[in-house]
Amino acid sequence: MIKRFRRKFIAVAVLSLSIILFASFGGIVLATQFRTDREITSVLRLLAQNKGQLNQKAARKTLGPDSNKDSLFKYRYFALSLSNKGKLKLVDNTHISTISASDISSNSASIKKAIKNTTSEGSIMINSNPYRFILVKSKGSNQTIAIFLDTTPITASYKHLFRVAIFLGISGLIFFTLILLLLSNQAIKPIVEAYEKQRRFITNAGHELKTPLAIISANTEMEEMIGKSDEWTESTKEQVERLTMLINQLISLARMSEKDELVLERVDFSDSVKRAANSFKSLIQKDGKNYNIEIEPGLFVNGEKQSLYELVNILIDNANKYCDETGQVSVNLNKGSLGRNAVLQVKNSFKDGKSINYNKFFERFYRSDESHNSQKGGFGIGLSMAQDLVRVFGGKINASYDGKNVILTVILKLRK
């Protein structure tokens, strides 16, 4: 459980940092992108208002007070005219060195198509470079002026920032993860110590409680031997037995929570299920319930033989305990649909199963009737023990209801 908690701690911490980095760098990049796009739009409209030219006075009003004659040189643009007859002509290319009349001629088809498909502003690739353009209707003529702005110099800083943000984000995340892997044991040390103290307390207290219980049991038996047997001595014996069972389960639960306590090996799951299922046959049939067993032979999993047998015992005992009178208990073990897993399903008919919260089924001391005066045996520990065992074996366990039956499903990876 400690290893699982450490992994979850690291995962949550890394995920939290990822969200923070994504939100921070993403916000900066988006803000820069928005500013860049607004700058491109502003320059294009400024060119349209000033007949394809940029001047310092107008630029300061539109682009900000930092704009001057030298800063305007970074904007590279050219102008074309398109007549109603579809004739394309280069009007001005004095502000750009990469566009010539031959370039316009070789790209005329795509330029005409882009202009015709746009009402005011659009974008196009010319000679593998991105351009944004704006259309201006010439007064008194049948021509449309298209002003093209090379966006490469403007977006260069945004793209560079984007690459830097990705690099810093990934590098920071990797560095943080490495630091966390090194220091996570120290971070969760107080929790680990508290957990270990809890385990030791349960184990020690359990053993200490067994002694007075044994004395009470011996005294009660002595009273019965000298002829003082009555309903009170019987009640005392029942409660001693009940407490002894509870203590044993608590000790078992504390010991099963850590993988290091069990030596895992290749175990015949089919044989463990068969032995456990057969041991309940007489008890279930004696209670007047139907009992169905279907076990596919030769299914081996990674586990510990006695603990695997105990796991199946817990599930069948729970199914029998909460099965309707004259109902049915079923034990089915088969391969999964992909043939990679062994799937154990223990079912019991339960007509009142709709009102149960199956998400809480594996909580310690959880009882489906939420009553301390339950007529059913047990303490609500068994399924919690089963969940711990399945986790130790590297599998999954869940509870569900199909409208008639409560279904406990265990999935363990097959081992050849």
Coordinates of C-alpha atoms in Angstrom, one line a residue:
M1 CA 0.0 0.0 0.0
I2 CA 2.9 2.4 0.7
K3 CA 4.3 1.9 -2.8
R4 CA 0.9 2.5 -4.3
F5 CA 0.4 5.6 -2.2
R6 CA 3.9 6.9 -3.2
R7 CA 3.0 6.4 -6.9
K8 CA -0.3 8.2 -6.5
F9 CA 1.5 11.1 -4.6
I10 CA 4.0 11.5 -7.4
A11 CA 1.3 11.2 -10.1
V12 CA -0.9 13.9 -8.4
A13 CA 2.1 16.2 -7.9
V14 CA 3.3 15.9 -11.5
L15 CA -0.2 16.3 -12.8
S16 CA -0.7 19.4 -10.6
L17 CA 2.5 20.9 -11.9
S18 CA 1.6 20.0 -15.5
I19 CA -1.7 21.9 -15.1
I20 CA 0.1 24.9 -13.6
L21 CA 2.8 25.0 -16.4
F22 CA 0.2 24.5 -19.1
A23 CA -1.9 27.2 -17.8
S24 CA 1.0 29.6 -17.2
F25 CA 2.9 29.0 -20.5
G26 CA -0.3 28.5 -22.4
G27 CA -1.6 31.8 -21.2
I28 CA 1.5 33.6 -22.2
V29 CA 1.6 32.0 -25.6
L30 CA -2.0 32.6 -26.3
A31 CA -1.7 36.3 -25.2
T32 CA 1.3 36.7 -27.5
Q33 CA -0.5 35.0 -30.4
F34 CA -3.5 37.3 -29.8
R35 CA -1.2 40.4 -29.8
T36 CA 0.6 39.2 -32.9
D37 CA -2.7 38.6 -34.8
R38 CA -3.9 42.0 -33.7
E39 CA -0.7 43.6 -34.9
I40 CA -1.0 42.0 -38.3
T41 CA -4.6 43.1 -38.6
S42 CA -3.7 46.7 -37.5
V43 CA -0.8 46.9 -40.0
L44 CA -3.0 45.7 -42.9
R45 CA -5.8 48.2 -42.1
L46 CA -3.2 50.9 -41.7
L47 CA -1.9 50.1 -45.2
A48 CA -5.4 50.1 -46.6
Q49 CA -6.1 53.5 -45.1
N50 CA -2.9 55.0 -46.5
K51 CA -3.0 53.6 -50.0
G52 CA -0.4 50.9 -49.4
Q53 CA 2.1 53.0 -47.5
L54 CA 3.2 53.2 -43.8
N55 CA 4.0 56.5 -42.2
Q56 CA 5.2 57.2 -38.7
K57 CA 2.4 59.5 -37.6
A58 CA -0.4 57.1 -38.5
A59 CA 1.6 54.1 -37.2
R60 CA 2.0 55.7 -33.8
K61 CA -1.8 56.2 -33.5
T62 CA -2.5 52.6 -34.6
L63 CA 0.5 50.5 -33.4
G64 CA 1.5 52.5 -30.4
P65 CA 3.9 55.3 -29.4
D66 CA 7.0 53.1 -29.8
S67 CA 6.6 52.9 -33.5
N68 CA 9.2 55.0 -35.4
K69 CA 10.6 55.1 -38.9
D70 CA 13.1 52.4 -38.3
S71 CA 10.7 50.0 -36.6
L72 CA 8.4 50.1 -39.6
F73 CA 11.1 48.5 -41.8
K74 CA 10.3 45.1 -40.3
Y75 CA 6.9 45.1 -42.1
R76 CA 7.4 43.6 -45.6
Y77 CA 4.5 44.0 -48.0
F78 CA 3.5 44.5 -51.6
A79 CA 0.4 45.5 -53.6
L80 CA -1.5 44.0 -56.5
S81 CA -4.4 45.1 -58.6
L82 CA -7.1 42.9 -60.0
S83 CA -9.3 44.1 -62.8
N84 CA -12.9 43.0 -63.3
K85 CA -11.6 41.0 -66.3
G86 CA -9.4 39.0 -64.0
K87 CA -6.1 40.7 -65.0
L88 CA -3.5 40.6 -62.2
K89 CA -0.8 43.3 -62.0
L90 CA 2.0 44.1 -59.6
V91 CA 1.5 47.6 -58.3
D92 CA 4.2 48.0 -55.7
N93 CA 7.0 45.7 -54.4
T94 CA 9.4 48.3 -53.2
H95 CA 8.9 47.2 -49.6
I96 CA 9.8 43.6 -50.1
S97 CA 12.8 41.9 -51.8
T98 CA 11.4 38.4 -52.1
I99 CA 8.5 39.1 -54.5
S100 CA 9.0 40.0 -58.2
A101 CA 6.7 40.2 -61.2
S102 CA 7.7 36.6 -62.2
D103 CA 6.7 35.4 -58.7
I104 CA 3.2 37.0 -59.2
S105 CA 2.9 35.5 -62.6
S106 CA 3.8 32.0 -61.4
N107 CA 1.3 32.2 -58.4
S108 CA -1.4 34.2 -60.3
A109 CA -3.9 31.3 -60.2
S110 CA -3.8 30.8 -56.5
I111 CA -3.7 34.6 -55.8
K112 CA -6.8 35.2 -58.0
K113 CA -8.6 32.3 -56.3
A114 CA -7.8 33.6 -52.8
I115 CA -9.0 37.2 -53.7
K116 CA -12.2 36.0 -55.3
N117 CA -13.0 33.8 -52.2
T118 CA -12.5 36.7 -49.8
T119 CA -14.6 39.7 -49.1
S120 CA -12.1 41.8 -47.1
E121 CA -9.2 39.9 -45.5
G122 CA -7.6 36.6 -46.0
S123 CA -4.4 34.5 -46.0
I124 CA -2.3 32.7 -48.7
M125 CA 1.0 31.0 -49.1
I126 CA 3.4 32.5 -51.8
N127 CA 6.7 30.9 -52.4
S128 CA 6.2 28.8 -49.2
N129 CA 5.9 32.0 -47.1
P130 CA 2.7 33.0 -45.2
Y131 CA 1.0 36.2 -46.2
R132 CA -2.1 38.0 -45.0
F133 CA -3.9 40.4 -47.4
I134 CA -6.6 43.0 -47.3
L135 CA -8.8 44.1 -50.3
V136 CA -9.4 47.8 -51.1
K137 CA -11.9 48.9 -53.7
S138 CA -10.5 51.6 -55.9
K139 CA -12.8 54.6 -56.2
G140 CA -13.7 55.5 -59.8
S141 CA -12.1 52.4 -61.3
N142 CA -13.1 48.8 -61.8
Q143 CA -10.0 47.5 -60.0
T144 CA -9.5 45.8 -56.6
I145 CA -6.3 46.6 -54.8
A146 CA -4.9 43.7 -52.7
I147 CA -2.2 44.5 -50.2
F148 CA -0.2 41.5 -49.0
L149 CA 1.8 41.5 -45.8
D150 CA 4.5 38.9 -45.1
T151 CA 3.7 37.7 -41.6
T152 CA 7.0 35.7 -41.1
P153 CA 8.9 38.6 -39.3
I154 CA 5.9 39.4 -37.1
T155 CA 5.2 35.8 -36.0
A156 CA 8.8 34.9 -35.6
S157 CA 8.9 36.0 -32.0
Y158 CA 5.6 34.3 -31.2
K159 CA 6.9 31.0 -32.7
H160 CA 10.2 31.3 -30.9
L161 CA 8.3 31.9 -27.6
F162 CA 6.1 28.9 -28.3
R163 CA 9.2 26.6 -28.8
V164 CA 10.8 28.0 -25.7
A165 CA 7.7 27.5 -23.6
I166 CA 7.5 23.8 -24.7
F167 CA 11.1 23.2 -24.0
L168 CA 11.0 24.9 -20.6
G169 CA 7.7 23.2 -19.7
I170 CA 8.9 19.7 -20.6
S171 CA 12.4 20.3 -19.0
G172 CA 10.8 21.7 -15.8
L173 CA 8.4 18.8 -15.6
I174 CA 11.2 16.2 -16.1
F175 CA 13.4 17.9 -13.5
F176 CA 10.6 18.2 -11.0
T177 CA 9.7 14.5 -11.5
L178 CA 13.3 13.4 -10.9
I179 CA 13.5 15.6 -7.8
L180 CA 10.1 14.2 -6.6
L181 CA 11.3 10.6 -7.2
L182 CA 14.3 11.3 -5.0
L183 CA 12.5 13.1 -2.2
S184 CA 9.1 11.5 -2.3
N185 CA 10.0 9.0 0.4
Q186 CA 10.9 11.9 2.7
A187 CA 7.7 13.7 1.8
I188 CA 5.5 10.8 2.8
K189 CA 7.6 9.6 5.7
P190 CA 5.2 10.9 8.4
I191 CA 2.3 9.1 6.7
V192 CA 4.4 5.9 6.4
E193 CA 5.4 6.1 10.0
A194 CA 1.8 6.7 11.1
Y195 CA 0.6 3.7 9.0
E196 CA 3.3 1.4 10.3
K197 CA 2.4 2.4 13.9
Q198 CA -1.2 1.7 13.1
R199 CA -0.3 -1.8 11.8
R200 CA 1.9 -2.5 14.8
F201 CA -0.9 -1.3 17.1
I202 CA -3.5 -3.5 15.5
T203 CA -1.2 -6.6 15.6
N204 CA 0.0 -6.0 19.2
A205 CA -3.4 -5.1 20.5
G206 CA -4.9 -8.1 18.8
H207 CA -2.4 -10.5 20.4
E208 CA -2.8 -8.7 23.8
L209 CA -6.6 -9.1 23.6
K210 CA -6.4 -12.8 22.8
T211 CA -5.1 -13.5 26.3
P212 CA -8.1 -12.1 28.3
L213 CA -10.4 -13.6 25.8
A214 CA -8.8 -17.0 26.3
I215 CA -9.2 -16.6 30.0
I216 CA -12.9 -15.6 29.7
S217 CA -13.5 -18.6 27.4
A218 CA -11.7 -21.0 29.9
N219 CA -13.6 -19.6 32.9
T220 CA -16.9 -20.0 31.0
E221 CA -16.1 -23.6 30.1
M222 CA -15.2 -24.2 33.7
E223 CA -18.5 -22.9 34.9
E224 CA -20.3 -25.2 32.4
M225 CA -18.3 -28.1 33.7
I226 CA -19.4 -27.5 37.3
G227 CA -23.0 -27.4 36.2
K228 CA -23.6 -23.6 35.7
S229 CA -24.4 -23.8 32.1
D230 CA -27.3 -21.5 31.1
E231 CA -28.2 -18.9 28.5
W232 CA -25.7 -16.4 30.0
T233 CA -22.7 -18.7 29.6
E234 CA -23.8 -19.5 26.0
S235 CA -24.0 -15.8 25.2
T236 CA -20.6 -15.2 26.7
K237 CA -19.1 -18.0 24.6
E238 CA -20.7 -16.6 21.4
Q239 CA -19.4 -13.1 22.1
V240 CA -15.9 -14.4 22.9
E241 CA -15.9 -16.4 19.6
R242 CA -17.2 -13.3 17.8
L243 CA -14.4 -11.1 19.2
T244 CA -11.7 -13.7 18.5
M245 CA -12.9 -13.8 14.9
L246 CA -12.8 -10.0 14.6
I247 CA -9.3 -9.8 16.1
N248 CA -8.0 -12.4 13.7
Q249 CA -9.5 -10.6 10.7
L250 CA -8.0 -7.3 11.8
I251 CA -4.5 -8.9 12.2
S252 CA -4.9 -10.6 8.8
L253 CA -5.9 -7.3 7.2
A254 CA -2.9 -5.5 8.7
R255 CA -0.5 -8.1 7.4
M256 CA -2.0 -8.4 3.9
S257 CA -1.7 -4.7 3.1
E258 CA 1.9 -4.9 2.0
K259 CA 3.1 -6.9 -1.0
D260 CA 6.4 -7.6 0.8
E261 CA 4.5 -9.8 3.3
L262 CA 3.6 -12.3 0.6
V263 CA 5.9 -14.3 -1.8
L264 CA 4.2 -14.3 -5.2
E265 CA 4.6 -17.2 -7.5
R266 CA 2.8 -19.1 -10.3
V267 CA -0.4 -20.5 -8.8
D268 CA -3.1 -22.7 -10.2
F269 CA -6.1 -20.3 -9.9
S270 CA -8.5 -23.0 -11.2
D271 CA -7.5 -25.4 -8.4
S272 CA -7.8 -22.7 -5.7
V273 CA -11.3 -21.7 -6.9
K274 CA -12.4 -25.3 -7.1
R275 CA -11.2 -26.2 -3.6
A276 CA -12.8 -23.1 -2.1
A277 CA -16.1 -23.5 -4.0
N278 CA -16.4 -27.2 -3.1
S279 CA -15.9 -26.4 0.6
F280 CA -19.1 -24.3 0.6
K281 CA -21.2 -26.8 -1.3
S282 CA -22.8 -28.5 1.7
L283 CA -23.3 -25.2 3.6
I284 CA -25.1 -23.4 0.8
Q285 CA -27.3 -26.4 -0.1
K286 CA -28.1 -26.8 3.6
D287 CA -29.5 -23.3 3.6
G288 CA -31.8 -24.2 0.7
K289 CA -30.1 -22.3 -2.0
N290 CA -29.1 -23.3 -5.5
Y291 CA -25.3 -23.5 -6.1
N292 CA -23.7 -23.4 -9.5
I293 CA -20.0 -23.9 -10.2
E294 CA -18.3 -23.4 -13.6
I295 CA -14.5 -23.5 -13.6
E296 CA -12.2 -23.5 -16.6
P297 CA -9.2 -25.7 -15.8
G298 CA -5.6 -24.8 -16.2
L299 CA -5.7 -21.1 -15.4
F300 CA -2.5 -19.9 -13.7
V301 CA -1.9 -16.5 -12.2
N302 CA 0.7 -14.7 -10.1
G303 CA -0.2 -15.0 -6.5
E304 CA 0.2 -16.8 -3.2
K305 CA -1.6 -20.1 -2.9
Q306 CA -3.1 -19.8 0.6
S307 CA -4.0 -16.1 0.1
L308 CA -5.6 -16.9 -3.2
Y309 CA -7.7 -19.6 -1.6
E310 CA -8.6 -17.2 1.2
L311 CA -9.6 -14.6 -1.4
V312 CA -12.1 -17.0 -3.1
N313 CA -13.4 -18.0 0.4
I314 CA -14.2 -14.4 1.3
L315 CA -16.1 -13.8 -2.0
I316 CA -18.2 -17.0 -1.7
D317 CA -18.9 -16.5 2.0
N318 CA -20.1 -13.0 1.2
A319 CA -22.3 -14.2 -1.6
N320 CA -23.8 -16.9 0.6
K321 CA -24.4 -14.5 3.4
Y322 CA -26.3 -12.0 1.4
C323 CA -28.1 -14.3 -1.0
D324 CA -31.9 -14.3 -0.9
E325 CA -33.6 -17.3 0.7
T326 CA -34.0 -20.1 -1.9
G327 CA -31.8 -17.9 -4.2
Q328 CA -28.8 -18.9 -6.2
V329 CA -25.0 -18.6 -5.7
S330 CA -22.8 -18.9 -8.7
V331 CA -19.0 -19.3 -9.1
N332 CA -17.6 -18.8 -12.6
L333 CA -14.0 -18.8 -13.6
N334 CA -13.1 -18.3 -17.3
K335 CA -10.5 -16.6 -19.5
G336 CA -11.2 -13.0 -20.4
S337 CA -12.4 -12.0 -23.9
L338 CA -8.8 -11.4 -25.1
G339 CA -7.4 -14.5 -23.4
R340 CA -4.9 -12.5 -21.3
N341 CA -6.8 -12.5 -18.0
A342 CA -8.5 -14.9 -15.7
V343 CA -11.9 -13.6 -14.7
L344 CA -13.6 -14.8 -11.6
Q345 CA -17.3 -13.9 -11.0
V346 CA -19.1 -14.8 -7.8
K347 CA -22.8 -14.0 -8.0
N348 CA -25.7 -14.2 -5.6
S349 CA -29.4 -13.3 -6.2
F350 CA -30.4 -10.3 -4.1
K351 CA -33.8 -8.7 -4.9
D352 CA -33.0 -5.6 -2.8
G353 CA -29.7 -4.8 -4.5
K354 CA -30.8 -1.7 -6.3
S355 CA -30.5 0.5 -3.2
I356 CA -26.9 -0.4 -2.4
N357 CA -24.0 1.9 -3.1
Y358 CA -21.5 -0.6 -4.8
N359 CA -18.8 2.0 -4.8
K360 CA -18.5 1.6 -1.0
F361 CA -18.6 -2.2 -1.1
F362 CA -14.9 -2.6 -0.3
E363 CA -14.7 0.0 2.5
R364 CA -13.7 -1.4 5.9
F365 CA -16.6 -2.0 8.2
Y366 CA -19.1 -1.1 5.5
R367 CA -22.4 -3.0 5.9
S368 CA -25.1 -2.7 3.2
D369 CA -27.9 -2.3 5.7
E370 CA -26.0 0.5 7.6
S371 CA -27.1 -1.1 10.8
H372 CA -25.1 -2.3 13.8
N373 CA -27.8 -4.8 14.6
S374 CA -27.4 -6.8 11.3
Q375 CA -28.6 -10.4 11.5
K376 CA -25.8 -11.3 9.0
G377 CA -22.5 -12.6 10.3
G378 CA -19.2 -10.8 9.8
F379 CA -17.9 -7.3 10.4
G380 CA -17.6 -5.7 7.0
I381 CA -13.9 -6.5 6.8
G382 CA -13.8 -9.4 4.4
L383 CA -14.3 -7.6 1.2
S384 CA -11.7 -5.0 2.2
M385 CA -9.3 -7.9 2.8
A386 CA -10.2 -9.2 -0.6
Q387 CA -9.5 -5.9 -2.3
D388 CA -6.1 -5.7 -0.6
L389 CA -5.2 -9.2 -1.8
V390 CA -6.2 -8.5 -5.3
R391 CA -4.1 -5.3 -5.4
V392 CA -1.1 -7.3 -4.1
F393 CA -1.6 -9.8 -6.9
G394 CA -1.7 -6.9 -9.4
G395 CA -5.4 -7.4 -10.4
K396 CA -8.7 -5.6 -10.2
I397 CA -11.9 -6.2 -8.3
N398 CA -15.3 -4.6 -8.5
A399 CA -18.9 -5.0 -7.4
S400 CA -22.0 -4.5 -9.6
Y401 CA -25.7 -5.3 -9.8
D402 CA -27.4 -6.6 -13.0
G403 CA -31.0 -6.2 -11.7
K404 CA -31.2 -9.6 -10.1
N405 CA -27.7 -10.5 -8.9
V406 CA -24.9 -8.9 -6.9
I407 CA -21.7 -9.7 -8.9
L408 CA -18.2 -9.6 -7.5
T409 CA -15.6 -9.7 -10.3
V410 CA -11.9 -10.4 -9.9
I411 CA -9.6 -10.0 -12.8
L412 CA -6.0 -11.4 -12.6
K413 CA -3.5 -11.5 -15.4
L414 CA -2.8 -15.0 -16.7
R415 CA 0.7 -16.4 -16.2
K416 CA 2.0 -19.1 -18.6

